PDB file of C-alpha atoms in Angstrom:
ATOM      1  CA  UNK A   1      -3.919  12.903  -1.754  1.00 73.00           C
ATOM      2  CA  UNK A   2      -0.543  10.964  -2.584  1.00 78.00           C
ATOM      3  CA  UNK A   3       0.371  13.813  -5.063  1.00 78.00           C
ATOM      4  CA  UNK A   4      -0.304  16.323  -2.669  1.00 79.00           C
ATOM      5  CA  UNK A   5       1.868  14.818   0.205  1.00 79.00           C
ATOM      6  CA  UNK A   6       4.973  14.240  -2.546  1.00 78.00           C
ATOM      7  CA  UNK A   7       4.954  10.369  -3.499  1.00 82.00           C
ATOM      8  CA  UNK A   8       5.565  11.198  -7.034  1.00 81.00           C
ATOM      9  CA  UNK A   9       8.410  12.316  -8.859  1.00 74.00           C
ATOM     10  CA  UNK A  10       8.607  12.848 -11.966  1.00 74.00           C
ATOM     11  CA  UNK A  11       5.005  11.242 -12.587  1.00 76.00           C
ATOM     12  CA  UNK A  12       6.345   8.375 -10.924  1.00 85.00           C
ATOM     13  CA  UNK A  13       5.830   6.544  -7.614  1.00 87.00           C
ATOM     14  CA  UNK A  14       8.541   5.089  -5.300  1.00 87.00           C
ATOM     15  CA  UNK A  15       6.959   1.820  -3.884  1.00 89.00           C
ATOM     16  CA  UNK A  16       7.988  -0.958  -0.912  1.00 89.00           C
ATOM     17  CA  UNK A  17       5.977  -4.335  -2.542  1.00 90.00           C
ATOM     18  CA  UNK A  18       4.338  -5.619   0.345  1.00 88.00           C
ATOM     19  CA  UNK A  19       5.421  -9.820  -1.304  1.00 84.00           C
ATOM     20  CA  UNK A  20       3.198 -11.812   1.810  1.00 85.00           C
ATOM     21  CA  UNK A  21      -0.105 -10.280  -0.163  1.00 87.00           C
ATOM     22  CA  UNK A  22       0.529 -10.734  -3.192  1.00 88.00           C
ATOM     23  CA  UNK A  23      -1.260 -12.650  -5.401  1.00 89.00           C
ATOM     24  CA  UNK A  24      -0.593 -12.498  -8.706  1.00 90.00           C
ATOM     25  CA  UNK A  25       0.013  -9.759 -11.414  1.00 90.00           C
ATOM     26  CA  UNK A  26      -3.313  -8.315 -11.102  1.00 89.00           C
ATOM     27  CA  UNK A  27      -3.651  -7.932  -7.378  1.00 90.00           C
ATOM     28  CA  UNK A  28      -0.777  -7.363  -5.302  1.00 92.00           C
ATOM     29  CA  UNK A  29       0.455  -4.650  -3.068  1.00 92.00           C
ATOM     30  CA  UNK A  30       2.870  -1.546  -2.064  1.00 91.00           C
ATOM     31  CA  UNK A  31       4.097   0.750   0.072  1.00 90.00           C
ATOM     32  CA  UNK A  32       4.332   4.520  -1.283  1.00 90.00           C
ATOM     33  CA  UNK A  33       7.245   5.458  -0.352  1.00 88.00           C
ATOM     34  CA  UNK A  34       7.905   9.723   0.099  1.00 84.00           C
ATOM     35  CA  UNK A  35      11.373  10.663  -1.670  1.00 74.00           C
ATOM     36  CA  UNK A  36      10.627  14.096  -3.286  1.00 55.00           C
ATOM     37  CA  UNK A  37      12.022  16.006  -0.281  1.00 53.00           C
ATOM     38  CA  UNK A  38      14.771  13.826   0.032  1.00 48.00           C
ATOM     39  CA  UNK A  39      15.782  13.800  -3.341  1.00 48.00           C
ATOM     40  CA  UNK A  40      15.961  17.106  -3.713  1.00 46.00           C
ATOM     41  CA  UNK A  41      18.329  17.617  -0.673  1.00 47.00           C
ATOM     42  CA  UNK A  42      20.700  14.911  -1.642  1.00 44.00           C
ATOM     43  CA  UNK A  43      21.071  16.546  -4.894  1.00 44.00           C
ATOM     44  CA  UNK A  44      21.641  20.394  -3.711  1.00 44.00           C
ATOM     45  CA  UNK A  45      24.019  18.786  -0.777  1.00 47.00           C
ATOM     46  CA  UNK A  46      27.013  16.823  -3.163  1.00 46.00           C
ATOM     47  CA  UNK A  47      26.268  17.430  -6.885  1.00 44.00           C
ATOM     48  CA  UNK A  48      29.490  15.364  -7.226  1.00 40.00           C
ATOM     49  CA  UNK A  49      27.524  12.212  -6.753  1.00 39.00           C
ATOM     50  CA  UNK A  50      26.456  10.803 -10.313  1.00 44.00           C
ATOM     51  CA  UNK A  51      22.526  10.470  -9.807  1.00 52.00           C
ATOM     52  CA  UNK A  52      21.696   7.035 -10.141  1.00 56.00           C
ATOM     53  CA  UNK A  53      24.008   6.245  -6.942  1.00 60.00           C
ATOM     54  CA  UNK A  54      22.638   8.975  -5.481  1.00 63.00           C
ATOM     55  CA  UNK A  55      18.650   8.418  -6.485  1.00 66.00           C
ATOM     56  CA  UNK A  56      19.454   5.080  -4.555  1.00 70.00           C
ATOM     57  CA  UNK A  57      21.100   5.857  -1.721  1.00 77.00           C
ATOM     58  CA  UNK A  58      18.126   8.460  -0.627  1.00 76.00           C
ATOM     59  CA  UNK A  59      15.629   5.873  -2.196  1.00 72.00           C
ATOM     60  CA  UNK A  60      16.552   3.067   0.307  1.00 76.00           C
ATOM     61  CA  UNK A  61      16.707   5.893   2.883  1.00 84.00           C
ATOM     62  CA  UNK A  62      13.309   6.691   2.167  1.00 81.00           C
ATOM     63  CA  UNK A  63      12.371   3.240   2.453  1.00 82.00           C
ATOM     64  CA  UNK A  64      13.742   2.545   6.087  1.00 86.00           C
ATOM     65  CA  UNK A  65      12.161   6.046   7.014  1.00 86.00           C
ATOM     66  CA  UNK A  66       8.748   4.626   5.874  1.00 84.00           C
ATOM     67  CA  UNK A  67       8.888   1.387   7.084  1.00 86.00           C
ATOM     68  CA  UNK A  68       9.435   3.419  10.958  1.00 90.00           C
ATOM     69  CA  UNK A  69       6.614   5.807   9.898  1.00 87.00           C
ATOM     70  CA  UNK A  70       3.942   2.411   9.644  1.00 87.00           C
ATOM     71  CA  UNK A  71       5.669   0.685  12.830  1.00 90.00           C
ATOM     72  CA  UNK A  72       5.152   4.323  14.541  1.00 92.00           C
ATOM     73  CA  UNK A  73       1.685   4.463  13.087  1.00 88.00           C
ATOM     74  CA  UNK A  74       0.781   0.653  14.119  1.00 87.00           C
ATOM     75  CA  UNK A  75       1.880   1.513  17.812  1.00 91.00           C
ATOM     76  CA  UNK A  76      -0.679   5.251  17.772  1.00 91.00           C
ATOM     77  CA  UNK A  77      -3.606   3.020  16.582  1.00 89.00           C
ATOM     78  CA  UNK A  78      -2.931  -0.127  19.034  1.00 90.00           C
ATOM     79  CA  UNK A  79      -2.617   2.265  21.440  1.00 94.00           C
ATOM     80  CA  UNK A  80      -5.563   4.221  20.722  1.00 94.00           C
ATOM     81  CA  UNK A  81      -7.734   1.321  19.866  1.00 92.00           C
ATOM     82  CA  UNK A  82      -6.769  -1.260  22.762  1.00 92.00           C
ATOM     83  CA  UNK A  83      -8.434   1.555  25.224  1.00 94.00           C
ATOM     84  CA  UNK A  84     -12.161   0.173  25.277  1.00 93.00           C
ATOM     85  CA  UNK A  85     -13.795   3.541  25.353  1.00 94.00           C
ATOM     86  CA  UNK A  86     -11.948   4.202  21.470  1.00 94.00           C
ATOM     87  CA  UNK A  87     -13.557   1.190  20.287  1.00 91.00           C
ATOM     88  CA  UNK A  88     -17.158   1.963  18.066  1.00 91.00           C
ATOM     89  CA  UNK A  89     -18.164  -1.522  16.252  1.00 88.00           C
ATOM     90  CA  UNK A  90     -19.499  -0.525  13.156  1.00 85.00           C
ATOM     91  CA  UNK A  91     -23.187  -0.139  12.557  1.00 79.00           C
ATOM     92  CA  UNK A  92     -24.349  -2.967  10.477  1.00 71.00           C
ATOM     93  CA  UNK A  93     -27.108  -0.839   8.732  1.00 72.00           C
ATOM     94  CA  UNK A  94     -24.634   1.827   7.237  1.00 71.00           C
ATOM     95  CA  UNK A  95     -22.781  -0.637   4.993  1.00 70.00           C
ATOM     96  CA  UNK A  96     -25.735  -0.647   2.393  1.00 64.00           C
ATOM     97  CA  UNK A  97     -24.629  -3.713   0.474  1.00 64.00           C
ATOM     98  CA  UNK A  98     -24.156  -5.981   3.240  1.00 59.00           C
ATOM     99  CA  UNK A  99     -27.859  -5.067   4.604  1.00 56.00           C
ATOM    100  CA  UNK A 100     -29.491  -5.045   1.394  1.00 66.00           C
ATOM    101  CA  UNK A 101     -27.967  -8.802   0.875  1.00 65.00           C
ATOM    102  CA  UNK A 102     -28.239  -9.769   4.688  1.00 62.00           C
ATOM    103  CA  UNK A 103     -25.135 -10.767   4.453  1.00 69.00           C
ATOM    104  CA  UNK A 104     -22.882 -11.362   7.742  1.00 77.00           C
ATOM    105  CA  UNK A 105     -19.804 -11.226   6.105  1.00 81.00           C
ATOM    106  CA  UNK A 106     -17.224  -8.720   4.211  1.00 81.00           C
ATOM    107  CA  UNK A 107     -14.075  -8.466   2.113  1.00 84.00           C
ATOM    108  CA  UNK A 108     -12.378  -6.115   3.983  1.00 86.00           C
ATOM    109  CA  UNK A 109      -8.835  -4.771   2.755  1.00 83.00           C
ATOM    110  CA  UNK A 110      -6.251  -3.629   4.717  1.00 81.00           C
ATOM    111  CA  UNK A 111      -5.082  -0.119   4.469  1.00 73.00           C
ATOM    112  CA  UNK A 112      -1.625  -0.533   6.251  1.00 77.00           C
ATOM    113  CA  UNK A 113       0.059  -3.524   5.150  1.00 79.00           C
ATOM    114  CA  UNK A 114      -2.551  -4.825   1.997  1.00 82.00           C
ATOM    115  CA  UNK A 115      -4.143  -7.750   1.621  1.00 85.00           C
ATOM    116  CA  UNK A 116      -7.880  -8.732   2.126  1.00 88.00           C
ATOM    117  CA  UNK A 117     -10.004 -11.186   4.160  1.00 90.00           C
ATOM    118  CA  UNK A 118     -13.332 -12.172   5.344  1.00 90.00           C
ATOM    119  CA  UNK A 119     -14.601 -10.915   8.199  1.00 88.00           C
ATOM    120  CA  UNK A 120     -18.115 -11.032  10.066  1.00 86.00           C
ATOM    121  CA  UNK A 121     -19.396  -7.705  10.166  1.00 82.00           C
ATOM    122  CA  UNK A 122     -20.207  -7.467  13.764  1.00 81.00           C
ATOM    123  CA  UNK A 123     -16.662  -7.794  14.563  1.00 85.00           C
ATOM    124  CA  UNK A 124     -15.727  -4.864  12.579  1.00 87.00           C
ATOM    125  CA  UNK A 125     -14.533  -1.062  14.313  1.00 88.00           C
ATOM    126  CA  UNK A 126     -14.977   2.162  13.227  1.00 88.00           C
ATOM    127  CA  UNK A 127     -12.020   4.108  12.189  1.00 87.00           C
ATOM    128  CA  UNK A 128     -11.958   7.384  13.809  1.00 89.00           C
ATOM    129  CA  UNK A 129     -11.987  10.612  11.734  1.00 88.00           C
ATOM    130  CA  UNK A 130      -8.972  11.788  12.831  1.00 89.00           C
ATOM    131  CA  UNK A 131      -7.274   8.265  11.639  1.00 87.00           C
ATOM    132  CA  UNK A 132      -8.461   9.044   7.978  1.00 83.00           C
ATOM    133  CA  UNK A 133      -6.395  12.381   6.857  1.00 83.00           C
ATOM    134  CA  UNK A 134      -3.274  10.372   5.642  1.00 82.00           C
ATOM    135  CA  UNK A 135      -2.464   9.273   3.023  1.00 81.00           C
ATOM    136  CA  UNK A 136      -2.980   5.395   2.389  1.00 81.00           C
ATOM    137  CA  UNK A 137      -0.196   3.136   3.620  1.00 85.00           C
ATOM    138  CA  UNK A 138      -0.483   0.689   1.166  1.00 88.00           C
ATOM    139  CA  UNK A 139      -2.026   0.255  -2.439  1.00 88.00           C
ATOM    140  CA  UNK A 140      -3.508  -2.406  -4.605  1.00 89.00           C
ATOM    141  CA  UNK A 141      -1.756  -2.520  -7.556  1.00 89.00           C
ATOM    142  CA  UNK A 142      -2.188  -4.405 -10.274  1.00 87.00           C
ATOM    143  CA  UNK A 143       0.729  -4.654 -13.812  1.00 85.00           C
ATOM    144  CA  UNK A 144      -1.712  -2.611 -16.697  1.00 82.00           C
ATOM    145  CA  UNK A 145      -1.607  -4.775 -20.167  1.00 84.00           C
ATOM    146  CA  UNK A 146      -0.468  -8.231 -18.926  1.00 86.00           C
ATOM    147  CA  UNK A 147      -2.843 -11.107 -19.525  1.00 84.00           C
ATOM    148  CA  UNK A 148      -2.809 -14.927 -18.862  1.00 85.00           C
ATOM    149  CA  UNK A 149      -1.822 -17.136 -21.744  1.00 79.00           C
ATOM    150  CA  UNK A 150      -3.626 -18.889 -23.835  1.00 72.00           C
ATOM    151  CA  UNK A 151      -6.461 -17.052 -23.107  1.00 72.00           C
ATOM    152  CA  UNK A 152      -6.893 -18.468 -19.995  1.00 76.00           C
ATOM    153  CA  UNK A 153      -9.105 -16.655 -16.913  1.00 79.00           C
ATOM    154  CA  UNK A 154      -6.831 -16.955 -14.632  1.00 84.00           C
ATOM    155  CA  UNK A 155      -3.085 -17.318 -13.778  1.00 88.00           C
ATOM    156  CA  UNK A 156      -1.129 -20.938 -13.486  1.00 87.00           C
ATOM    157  CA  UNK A 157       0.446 -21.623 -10.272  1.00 89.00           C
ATOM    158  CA  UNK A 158       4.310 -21.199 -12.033  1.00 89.00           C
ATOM    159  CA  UNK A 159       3.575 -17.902 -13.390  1.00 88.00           C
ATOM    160  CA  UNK A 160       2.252 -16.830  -9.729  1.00 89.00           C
ATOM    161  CA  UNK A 161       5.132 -18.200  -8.567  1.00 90.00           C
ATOM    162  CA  UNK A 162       7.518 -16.811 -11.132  1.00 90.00           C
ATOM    163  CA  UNK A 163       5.719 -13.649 -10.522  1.00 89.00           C
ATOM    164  CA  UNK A 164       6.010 -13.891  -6.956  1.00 88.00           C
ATOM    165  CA  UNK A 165      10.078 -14.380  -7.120  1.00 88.00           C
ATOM    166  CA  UNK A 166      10.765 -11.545  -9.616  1.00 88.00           C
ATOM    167  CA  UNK A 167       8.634  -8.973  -7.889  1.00 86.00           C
ATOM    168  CA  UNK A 168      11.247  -7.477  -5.119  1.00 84.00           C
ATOM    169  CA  UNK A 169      10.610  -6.404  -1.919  1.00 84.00           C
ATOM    170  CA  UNK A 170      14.183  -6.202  -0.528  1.00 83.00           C
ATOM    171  CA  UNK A 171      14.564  -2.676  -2.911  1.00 83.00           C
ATOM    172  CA  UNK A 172      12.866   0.603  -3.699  1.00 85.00           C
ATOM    173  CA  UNK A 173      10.435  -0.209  -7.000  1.00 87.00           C
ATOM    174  CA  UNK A 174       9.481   2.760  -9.510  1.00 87.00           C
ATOM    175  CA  UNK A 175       5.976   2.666 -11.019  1.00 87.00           C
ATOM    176  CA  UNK A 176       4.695   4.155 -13.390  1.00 84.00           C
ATOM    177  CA  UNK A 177       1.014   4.920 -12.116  1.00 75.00           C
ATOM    178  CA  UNK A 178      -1.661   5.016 -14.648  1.00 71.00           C
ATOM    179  CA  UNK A 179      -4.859   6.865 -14.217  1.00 67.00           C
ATOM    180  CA  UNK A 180      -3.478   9.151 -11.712  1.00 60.00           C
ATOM    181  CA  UNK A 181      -6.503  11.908 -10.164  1.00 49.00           C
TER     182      UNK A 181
END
């Protein structure tokens, strides 16, 4: 769905990290950000402009316009789920795993902004059908072919943190996304 809205260019992605979820290189998460339009007009409009200044300029654009497209987003669904009469809790039987285990709880991830956390499933909504033709707001990503050091399972605290600090989310990132459908 991402390809066929326009997030890539070039097989690559235009990204906003979303740095308060992230937690370390194999699970953190973005923003897509849409430029391909926008690129393309910036270019036709002053082919003066060398193209990295240029690529920039309409790539920080694009990531202002996004960031008002999920505020303007986050408003429609308050609004549309703070009315009681939108608001379906989801039936307990239909999430297979959770009834097979009788378990109460779930991982759920958040589509908007990224992240995860428990949750009891009774507490849980429906999302309406017409809420689920978009593309995803936000990604899990993870870096492909990085691995802890000394063959360790998982990551020290000062890489995390190292991690943490050189992973921007002031700027437009580029990503190369592998295993693309």
């Amino acid at each position: 769905m991402l390809e066929k809205e326009g997030y890539f260019i070039r097989g690559e992605m235009v990204v906003n990290i979303e740095g308060s979820h992230t937690v370390s290189p194999y699970e953190f998460y973005a923003r897509p950000i849409r430029v391909n339009n926008n690129l393309e007009s910036a270019k036709s409009d002053d082919e003066s402009m060398p193209s990295n200044g240029s690529d920039i300029a309409v790539e920080d654009d694009a990531m202002i316009t996004a960031n008002e497209e999920l505020q303007k987003y986050a408003e429609e669904l308050n609004t549309f789920y703070g009315h009681p009469n939108n608001r379906k809790f989801i039936d307990i039987a239909r999430v297979s795993k959770a009834a097979i285990k009788d378990d109460y709880y779930c991982r759920i991830r958040f589509l908007d902004s990224g992240g995860t956390e428990i949750r009891i499933l009774s507490t849980l909504f429906e999302i309406h059908a017409m809420h689920c033709d978009r593309p995803p707001m936000c990604l899990q990503m993870c870096i492909y072919g990085v691995k802890p050091t000394n063959d360790q399972s998982q990551w020290s605290a000062n890489v995390i943190k190292f991690f943490r600090k050189e992973l921007r989310e002031d700027v437009p990132v580029v990503v190369n996304v592998v295993g693309r459908y």
